[in-house]
Coordinates of C-alpha atoms and ligand atoms in Angstrom, one line a residue:
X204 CA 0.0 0.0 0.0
X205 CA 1.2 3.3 -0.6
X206 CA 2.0 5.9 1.8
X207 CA -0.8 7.9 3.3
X208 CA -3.5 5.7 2.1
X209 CA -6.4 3.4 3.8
X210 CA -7.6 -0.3 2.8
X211 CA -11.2 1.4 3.8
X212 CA -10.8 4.6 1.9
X213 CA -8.8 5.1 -1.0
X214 CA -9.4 8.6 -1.3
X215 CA -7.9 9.0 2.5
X216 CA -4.7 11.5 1.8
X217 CA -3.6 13.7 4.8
X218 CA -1.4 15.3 2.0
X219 CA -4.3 16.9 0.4
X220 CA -5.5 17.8 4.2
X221 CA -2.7 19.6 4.6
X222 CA -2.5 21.6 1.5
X223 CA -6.4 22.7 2.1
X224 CA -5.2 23.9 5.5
X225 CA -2.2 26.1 4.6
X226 CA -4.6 27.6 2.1
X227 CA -6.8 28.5 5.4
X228 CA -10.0 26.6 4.1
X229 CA -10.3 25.1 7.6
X230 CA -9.6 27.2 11.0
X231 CA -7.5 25.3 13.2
X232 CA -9.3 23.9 16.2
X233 CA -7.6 22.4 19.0
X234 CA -8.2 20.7 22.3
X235 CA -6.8 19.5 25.4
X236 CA -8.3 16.3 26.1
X237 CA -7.7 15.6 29.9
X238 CA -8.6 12.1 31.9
X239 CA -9.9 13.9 35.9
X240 CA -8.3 11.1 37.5
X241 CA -6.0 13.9 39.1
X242 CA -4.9 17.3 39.4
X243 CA -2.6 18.4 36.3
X244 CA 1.2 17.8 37.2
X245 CA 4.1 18.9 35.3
X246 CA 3.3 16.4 32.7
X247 CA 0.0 17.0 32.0
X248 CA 0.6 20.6 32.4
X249 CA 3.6 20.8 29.7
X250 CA 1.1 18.9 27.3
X251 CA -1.8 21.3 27.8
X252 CA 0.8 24.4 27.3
X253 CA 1.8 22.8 24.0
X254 CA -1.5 22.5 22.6
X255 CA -2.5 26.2 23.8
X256 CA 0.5 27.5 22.2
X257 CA -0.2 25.4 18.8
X258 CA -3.4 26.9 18.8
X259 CA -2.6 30.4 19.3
X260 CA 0.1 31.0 17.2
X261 CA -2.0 29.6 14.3
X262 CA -4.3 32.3 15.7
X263 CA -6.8 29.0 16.1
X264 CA -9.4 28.0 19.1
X265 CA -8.6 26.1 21.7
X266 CA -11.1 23.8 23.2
X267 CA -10.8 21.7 26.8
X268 CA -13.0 18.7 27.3
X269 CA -13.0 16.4 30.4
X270 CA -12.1 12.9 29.3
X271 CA -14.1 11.2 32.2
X272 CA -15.6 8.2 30.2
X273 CA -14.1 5.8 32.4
X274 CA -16.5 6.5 34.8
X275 CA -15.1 4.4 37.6
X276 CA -11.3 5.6 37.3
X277 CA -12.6 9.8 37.6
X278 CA -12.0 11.1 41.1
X279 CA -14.4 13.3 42.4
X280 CA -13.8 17.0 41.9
X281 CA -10.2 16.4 39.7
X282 CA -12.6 17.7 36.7
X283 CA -13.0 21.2 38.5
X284 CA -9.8 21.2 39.6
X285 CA -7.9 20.8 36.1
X286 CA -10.4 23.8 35.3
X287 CA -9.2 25.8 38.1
X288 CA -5.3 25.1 37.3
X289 CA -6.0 26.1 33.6
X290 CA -6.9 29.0 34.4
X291 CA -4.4 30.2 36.9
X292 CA -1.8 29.5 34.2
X293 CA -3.3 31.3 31.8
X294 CA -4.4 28.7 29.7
X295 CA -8.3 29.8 28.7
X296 CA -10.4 28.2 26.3
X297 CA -12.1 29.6 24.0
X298 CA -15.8 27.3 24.3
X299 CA -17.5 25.9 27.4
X300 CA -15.4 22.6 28.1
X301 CA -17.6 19.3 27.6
X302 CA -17.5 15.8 29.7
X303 CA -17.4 13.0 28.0
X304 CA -20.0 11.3 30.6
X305 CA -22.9 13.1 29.3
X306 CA -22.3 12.1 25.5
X307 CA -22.7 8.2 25.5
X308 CA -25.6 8.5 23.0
X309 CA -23.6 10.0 20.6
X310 CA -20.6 7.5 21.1
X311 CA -23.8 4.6 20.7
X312 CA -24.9 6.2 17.6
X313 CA -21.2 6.2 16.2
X314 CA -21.0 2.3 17.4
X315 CA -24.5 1.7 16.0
X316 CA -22.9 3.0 12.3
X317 CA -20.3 0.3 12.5
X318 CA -22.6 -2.4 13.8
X319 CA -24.6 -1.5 10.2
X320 CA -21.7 -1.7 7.8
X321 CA -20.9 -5.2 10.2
X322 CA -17.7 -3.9 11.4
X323 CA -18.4 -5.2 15.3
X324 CA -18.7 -8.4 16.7
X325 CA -19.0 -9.5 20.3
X326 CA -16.4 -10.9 22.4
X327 CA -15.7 -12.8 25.4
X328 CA -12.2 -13.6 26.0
X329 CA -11.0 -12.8 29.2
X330 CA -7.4 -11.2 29.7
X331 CA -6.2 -14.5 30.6
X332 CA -7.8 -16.3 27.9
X333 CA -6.5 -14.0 25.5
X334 CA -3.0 -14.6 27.3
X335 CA -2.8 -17.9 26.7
X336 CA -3.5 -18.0 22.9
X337 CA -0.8 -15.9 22.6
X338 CA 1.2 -17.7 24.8
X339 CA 0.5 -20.8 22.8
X340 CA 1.3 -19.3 19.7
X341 CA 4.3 -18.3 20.8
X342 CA 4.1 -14.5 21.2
X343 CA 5.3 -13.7 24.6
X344 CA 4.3 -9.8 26.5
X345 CA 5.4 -7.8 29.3
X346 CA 2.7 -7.8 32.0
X347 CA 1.7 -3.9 31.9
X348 CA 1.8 -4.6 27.4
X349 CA -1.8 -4.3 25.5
X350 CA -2.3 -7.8 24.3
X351 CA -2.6 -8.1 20.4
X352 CA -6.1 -9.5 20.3
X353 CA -5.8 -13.0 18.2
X354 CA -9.8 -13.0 16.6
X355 CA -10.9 -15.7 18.9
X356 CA -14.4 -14.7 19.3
X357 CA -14.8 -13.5 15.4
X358 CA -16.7 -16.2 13.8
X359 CA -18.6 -16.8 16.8
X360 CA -21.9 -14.3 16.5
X361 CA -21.7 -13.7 20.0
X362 CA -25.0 -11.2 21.4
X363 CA -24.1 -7.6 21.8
X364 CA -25.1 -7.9 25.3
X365 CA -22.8 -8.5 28.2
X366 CA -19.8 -8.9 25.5
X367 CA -17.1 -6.4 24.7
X368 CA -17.3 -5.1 21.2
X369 CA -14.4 -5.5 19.1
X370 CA -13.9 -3.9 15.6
X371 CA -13.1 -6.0 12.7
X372 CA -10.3 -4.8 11.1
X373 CA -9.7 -5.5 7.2
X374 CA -6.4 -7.8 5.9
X375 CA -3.3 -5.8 5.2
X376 CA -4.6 -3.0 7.3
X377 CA -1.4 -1.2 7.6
X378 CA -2.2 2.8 9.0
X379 CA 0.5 5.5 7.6
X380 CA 0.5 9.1 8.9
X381 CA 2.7 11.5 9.2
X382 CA 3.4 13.8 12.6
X383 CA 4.4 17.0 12.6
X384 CA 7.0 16.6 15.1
X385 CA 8.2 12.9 14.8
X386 CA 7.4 12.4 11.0
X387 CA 6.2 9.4 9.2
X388 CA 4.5 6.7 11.1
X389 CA 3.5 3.5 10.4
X390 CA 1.3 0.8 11.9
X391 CA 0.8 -2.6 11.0
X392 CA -3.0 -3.1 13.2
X393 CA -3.2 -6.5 12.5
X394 CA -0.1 -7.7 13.9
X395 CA 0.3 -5.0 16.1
X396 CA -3.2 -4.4 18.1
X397 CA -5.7 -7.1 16.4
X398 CA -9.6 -5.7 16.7
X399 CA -9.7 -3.7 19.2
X400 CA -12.7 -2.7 21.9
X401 CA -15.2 -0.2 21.5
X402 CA -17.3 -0.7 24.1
X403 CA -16.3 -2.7 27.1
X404 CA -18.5 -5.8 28.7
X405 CA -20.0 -3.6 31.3
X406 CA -21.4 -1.1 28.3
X407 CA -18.7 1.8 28.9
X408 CA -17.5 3.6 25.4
X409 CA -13.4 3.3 24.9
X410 CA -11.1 6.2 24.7
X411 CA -10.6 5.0 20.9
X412 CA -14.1 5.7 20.5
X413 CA -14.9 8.7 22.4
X414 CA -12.0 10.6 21.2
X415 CA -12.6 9.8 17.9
X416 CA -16.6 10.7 17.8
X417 CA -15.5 14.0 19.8
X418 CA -13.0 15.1 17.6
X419 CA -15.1 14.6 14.8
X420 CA -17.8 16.5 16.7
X421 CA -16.5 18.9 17.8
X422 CA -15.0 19.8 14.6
X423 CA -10.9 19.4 15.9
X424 CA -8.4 20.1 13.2
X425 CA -5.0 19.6 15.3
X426 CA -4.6 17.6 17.8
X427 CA -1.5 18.2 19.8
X428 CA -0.8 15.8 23.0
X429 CA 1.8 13.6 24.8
X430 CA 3.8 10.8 23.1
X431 CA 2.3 8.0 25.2
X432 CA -0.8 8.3 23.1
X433 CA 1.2 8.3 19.6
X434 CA 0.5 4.3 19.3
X435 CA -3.4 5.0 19.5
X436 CA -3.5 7.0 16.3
X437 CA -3.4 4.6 13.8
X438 CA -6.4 3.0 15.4
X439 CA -8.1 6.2 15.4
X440 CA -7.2 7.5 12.0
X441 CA -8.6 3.5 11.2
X442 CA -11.9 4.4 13.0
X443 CA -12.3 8.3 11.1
X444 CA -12.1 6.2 7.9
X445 CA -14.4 3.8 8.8
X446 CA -17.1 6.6 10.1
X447 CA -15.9 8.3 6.9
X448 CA -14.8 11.5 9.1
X449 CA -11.8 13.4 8.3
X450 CA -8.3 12.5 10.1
X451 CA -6.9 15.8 12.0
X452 CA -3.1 16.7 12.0
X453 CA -1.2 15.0 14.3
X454 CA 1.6 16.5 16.9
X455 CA 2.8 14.4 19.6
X456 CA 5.0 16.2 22.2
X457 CA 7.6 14.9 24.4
X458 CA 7.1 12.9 27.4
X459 CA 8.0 14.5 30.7
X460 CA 10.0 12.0 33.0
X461 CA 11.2 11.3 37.1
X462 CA 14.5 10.6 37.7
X463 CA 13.7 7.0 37.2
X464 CA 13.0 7.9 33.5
X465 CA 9.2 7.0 33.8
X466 CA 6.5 8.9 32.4
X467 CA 4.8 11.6 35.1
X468 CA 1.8 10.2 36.4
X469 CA -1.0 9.7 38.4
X470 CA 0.5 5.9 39.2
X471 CA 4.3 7.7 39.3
X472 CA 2.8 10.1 42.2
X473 CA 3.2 13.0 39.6
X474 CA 2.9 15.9 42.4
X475 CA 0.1 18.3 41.3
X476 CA 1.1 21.7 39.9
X477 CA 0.7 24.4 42.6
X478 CA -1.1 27.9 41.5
X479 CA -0.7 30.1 44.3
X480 CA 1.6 32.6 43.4
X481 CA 3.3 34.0 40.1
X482 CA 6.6 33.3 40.7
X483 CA 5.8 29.6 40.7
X484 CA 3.6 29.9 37.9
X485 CA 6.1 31.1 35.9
X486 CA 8.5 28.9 37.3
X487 CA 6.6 25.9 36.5
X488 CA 5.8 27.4 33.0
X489 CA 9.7 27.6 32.6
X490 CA 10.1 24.2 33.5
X491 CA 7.2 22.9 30.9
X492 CA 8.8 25.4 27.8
X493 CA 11.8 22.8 28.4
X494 CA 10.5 20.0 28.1
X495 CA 8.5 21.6 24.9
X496 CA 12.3 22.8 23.8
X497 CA 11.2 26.3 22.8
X498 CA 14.0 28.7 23.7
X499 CA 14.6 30.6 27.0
X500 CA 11.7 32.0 28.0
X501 CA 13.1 33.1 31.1
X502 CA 11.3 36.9 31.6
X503 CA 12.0 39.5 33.9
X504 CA 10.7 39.0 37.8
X505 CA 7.6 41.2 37.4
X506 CA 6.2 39.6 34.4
X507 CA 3.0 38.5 34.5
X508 CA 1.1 35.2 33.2
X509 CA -0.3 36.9 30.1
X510 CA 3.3 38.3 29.3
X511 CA 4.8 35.1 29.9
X512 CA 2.5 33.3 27.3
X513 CA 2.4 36.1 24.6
X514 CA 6.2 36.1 24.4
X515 CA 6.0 31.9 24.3
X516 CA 3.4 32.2 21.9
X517 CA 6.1 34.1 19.6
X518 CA 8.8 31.3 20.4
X519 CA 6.1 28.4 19.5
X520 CA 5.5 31.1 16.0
X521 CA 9.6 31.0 15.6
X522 CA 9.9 27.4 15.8
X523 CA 6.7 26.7 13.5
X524 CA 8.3 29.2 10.8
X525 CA 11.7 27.3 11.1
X526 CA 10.2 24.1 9.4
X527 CA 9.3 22.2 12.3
X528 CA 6.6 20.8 10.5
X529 CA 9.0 20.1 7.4
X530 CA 8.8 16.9 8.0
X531 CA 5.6 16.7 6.5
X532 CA 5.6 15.6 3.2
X533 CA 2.8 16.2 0.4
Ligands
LIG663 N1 -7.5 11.7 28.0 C1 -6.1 11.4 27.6 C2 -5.1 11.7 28.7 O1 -5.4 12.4 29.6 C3 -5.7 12.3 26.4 C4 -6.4 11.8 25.1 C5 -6.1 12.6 23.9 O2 -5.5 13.7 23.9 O3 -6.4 12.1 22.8 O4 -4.0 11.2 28.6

């Protein structure tokens, strides 16, 4: 298969895409997608900041929406708090934030489109079960790995009800797409996910889903977030063509790490970013411009928030003018 193409739309091009956009046919719309299982920490803070800035100096709209579909992993109040930490740094968006929670009927009727072309079957394969397929079949995983799903419960017609639903995917479905900051990417779903789940036994939506209706939905152009997430997209870009939506531009940022070299997290005890006085605002901002790797932006002591983010702002312009997107080809 060529580059930038899909088995389930031939027309699929994100070369075109991008040539519409640099004419300006579509405004850029971004988002910050948090999960309120915490308060942001430098992590999630860096990855918020690099979206906002994305979005500004293409002079586009930035969006927030709570990522709370996994109802029972949310902790109480985190959503209002990630609000509240936003804002303090400055980050403001520019339409009333949505939760994911109160949208399940629009994620059914995007499921209920796949059940009609037959692109969902039922499935009940436990971890362990799937486990030891794979264990039989010679493919060994690490115990925190997502297990490439083997098709056990294909062929079986299993009800809808009670089952996880799994997307079929097509032979040869190999997903190409290019990132704006890490360049062409490739993904091989069958061997390297199998059919994945869209709605799990006990009837909640997926992320894959969710994020995929909302983007659509909500009309995202860019979407700009951490490189944990980078192995989703081809599973994503998979389910826009088979919803026949458009695929956004993709830019994954870099990762911010502990001393042990894992990822800042919840699980890590990531200590939530503190917003009670400038100087550790900016501070903290400092700190999440280097991970981002845009140049000193190290301001006078009386600067304020707003300063602080116009003059980034012009950085993020700087680096965006200096081909950091040349890697895109088309
Ligand atoms: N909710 C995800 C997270 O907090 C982000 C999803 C996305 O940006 O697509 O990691």
């Amino acid at each position: 298969m060529s580059p930038m193409t899909h088995p389930l739309n031939p027309q699929f091009n994100q070369g075109t895409r991008l040539k519409e956009d640099q004419k300006g046919h579509k405004p850029y719309r971004g988002r910050f997608a948090p999960s309120p299982t915490g308060a942001l920490h430098l992590g999630s803070l860096t990855t918020a900041l690099g979206s906002w800035l994305d979005a500004r100096a293409h002079d586009g709209r930035w969006l927030v929406r709570i990522e709370d579909v996994d109802t029972p992993r949310t902790a109480p109040g985190a959503d209002q708090l990630i609000l509240e930490q936003l804002k303090a740094y400055g980050l403001e968006w520019d339409e009333e934030p949505t939760w994911q929670s109160k949208r399940t009927s629009v994620y059914q009727k995007g499921l209920d489109q796949l059940i009609t072309k037959d692109l969902i079957y039922g499935c009940q394969c436990s971890r362990k079960q799937i486990e030891d397929v794979l264990h039989q079949a010679g493919i060994s995983m690490s115990p925190n790995q997502e297990l490439i799903y083997p098709g056990t419960c294909r062929e079986q017609h299993l009800s809808f009800e009670n089952h996880a639903l799994r997307m079929r995917l097509p032979e040869n479905c190999v997903i190409d797409f290019v990132d704006q900051g890490l360049g062409k990417q490739s993904q091989d779903l069958n061997h390297q996910v199998g059919d994945f789940v869209l709605r799990r036994a006990d009837g909640l939506f997926t992320y894959q889903l969710a994020v995929v209706v909302d983007d659509q939905a909500q009309g995202v152009t860019h979407v700009v977030r951490g490189a944990d997430l980078l192995s989703n997209t081809a599973r994503q870009i998979h389910l826009q063509c088979a919803l026949g939506y458009e695929t956004p531009h993709y830019l994954h940022l870099p990762l911010v790490t502990n001393t042990a070299g894992e990822k800042l997290s919840k699980q890590t005890q990531a200590a939530a970013i503190e917003m009670h006085s400038r100087e550790i605002i900016l501070a903290t901002l400092n700190r999440a411009a280097h991970y981002l790797g845009i140049a000193d932006t190290t301001l006078a002591h009386q600067t304020s928030v707003a300063q602080w983010l116009g003059v980034a702002t012009e950085r993020w312009k700087d680096r965006l003018a200096k081909g950091w997107v040349a890697k895109v080809t088309c």
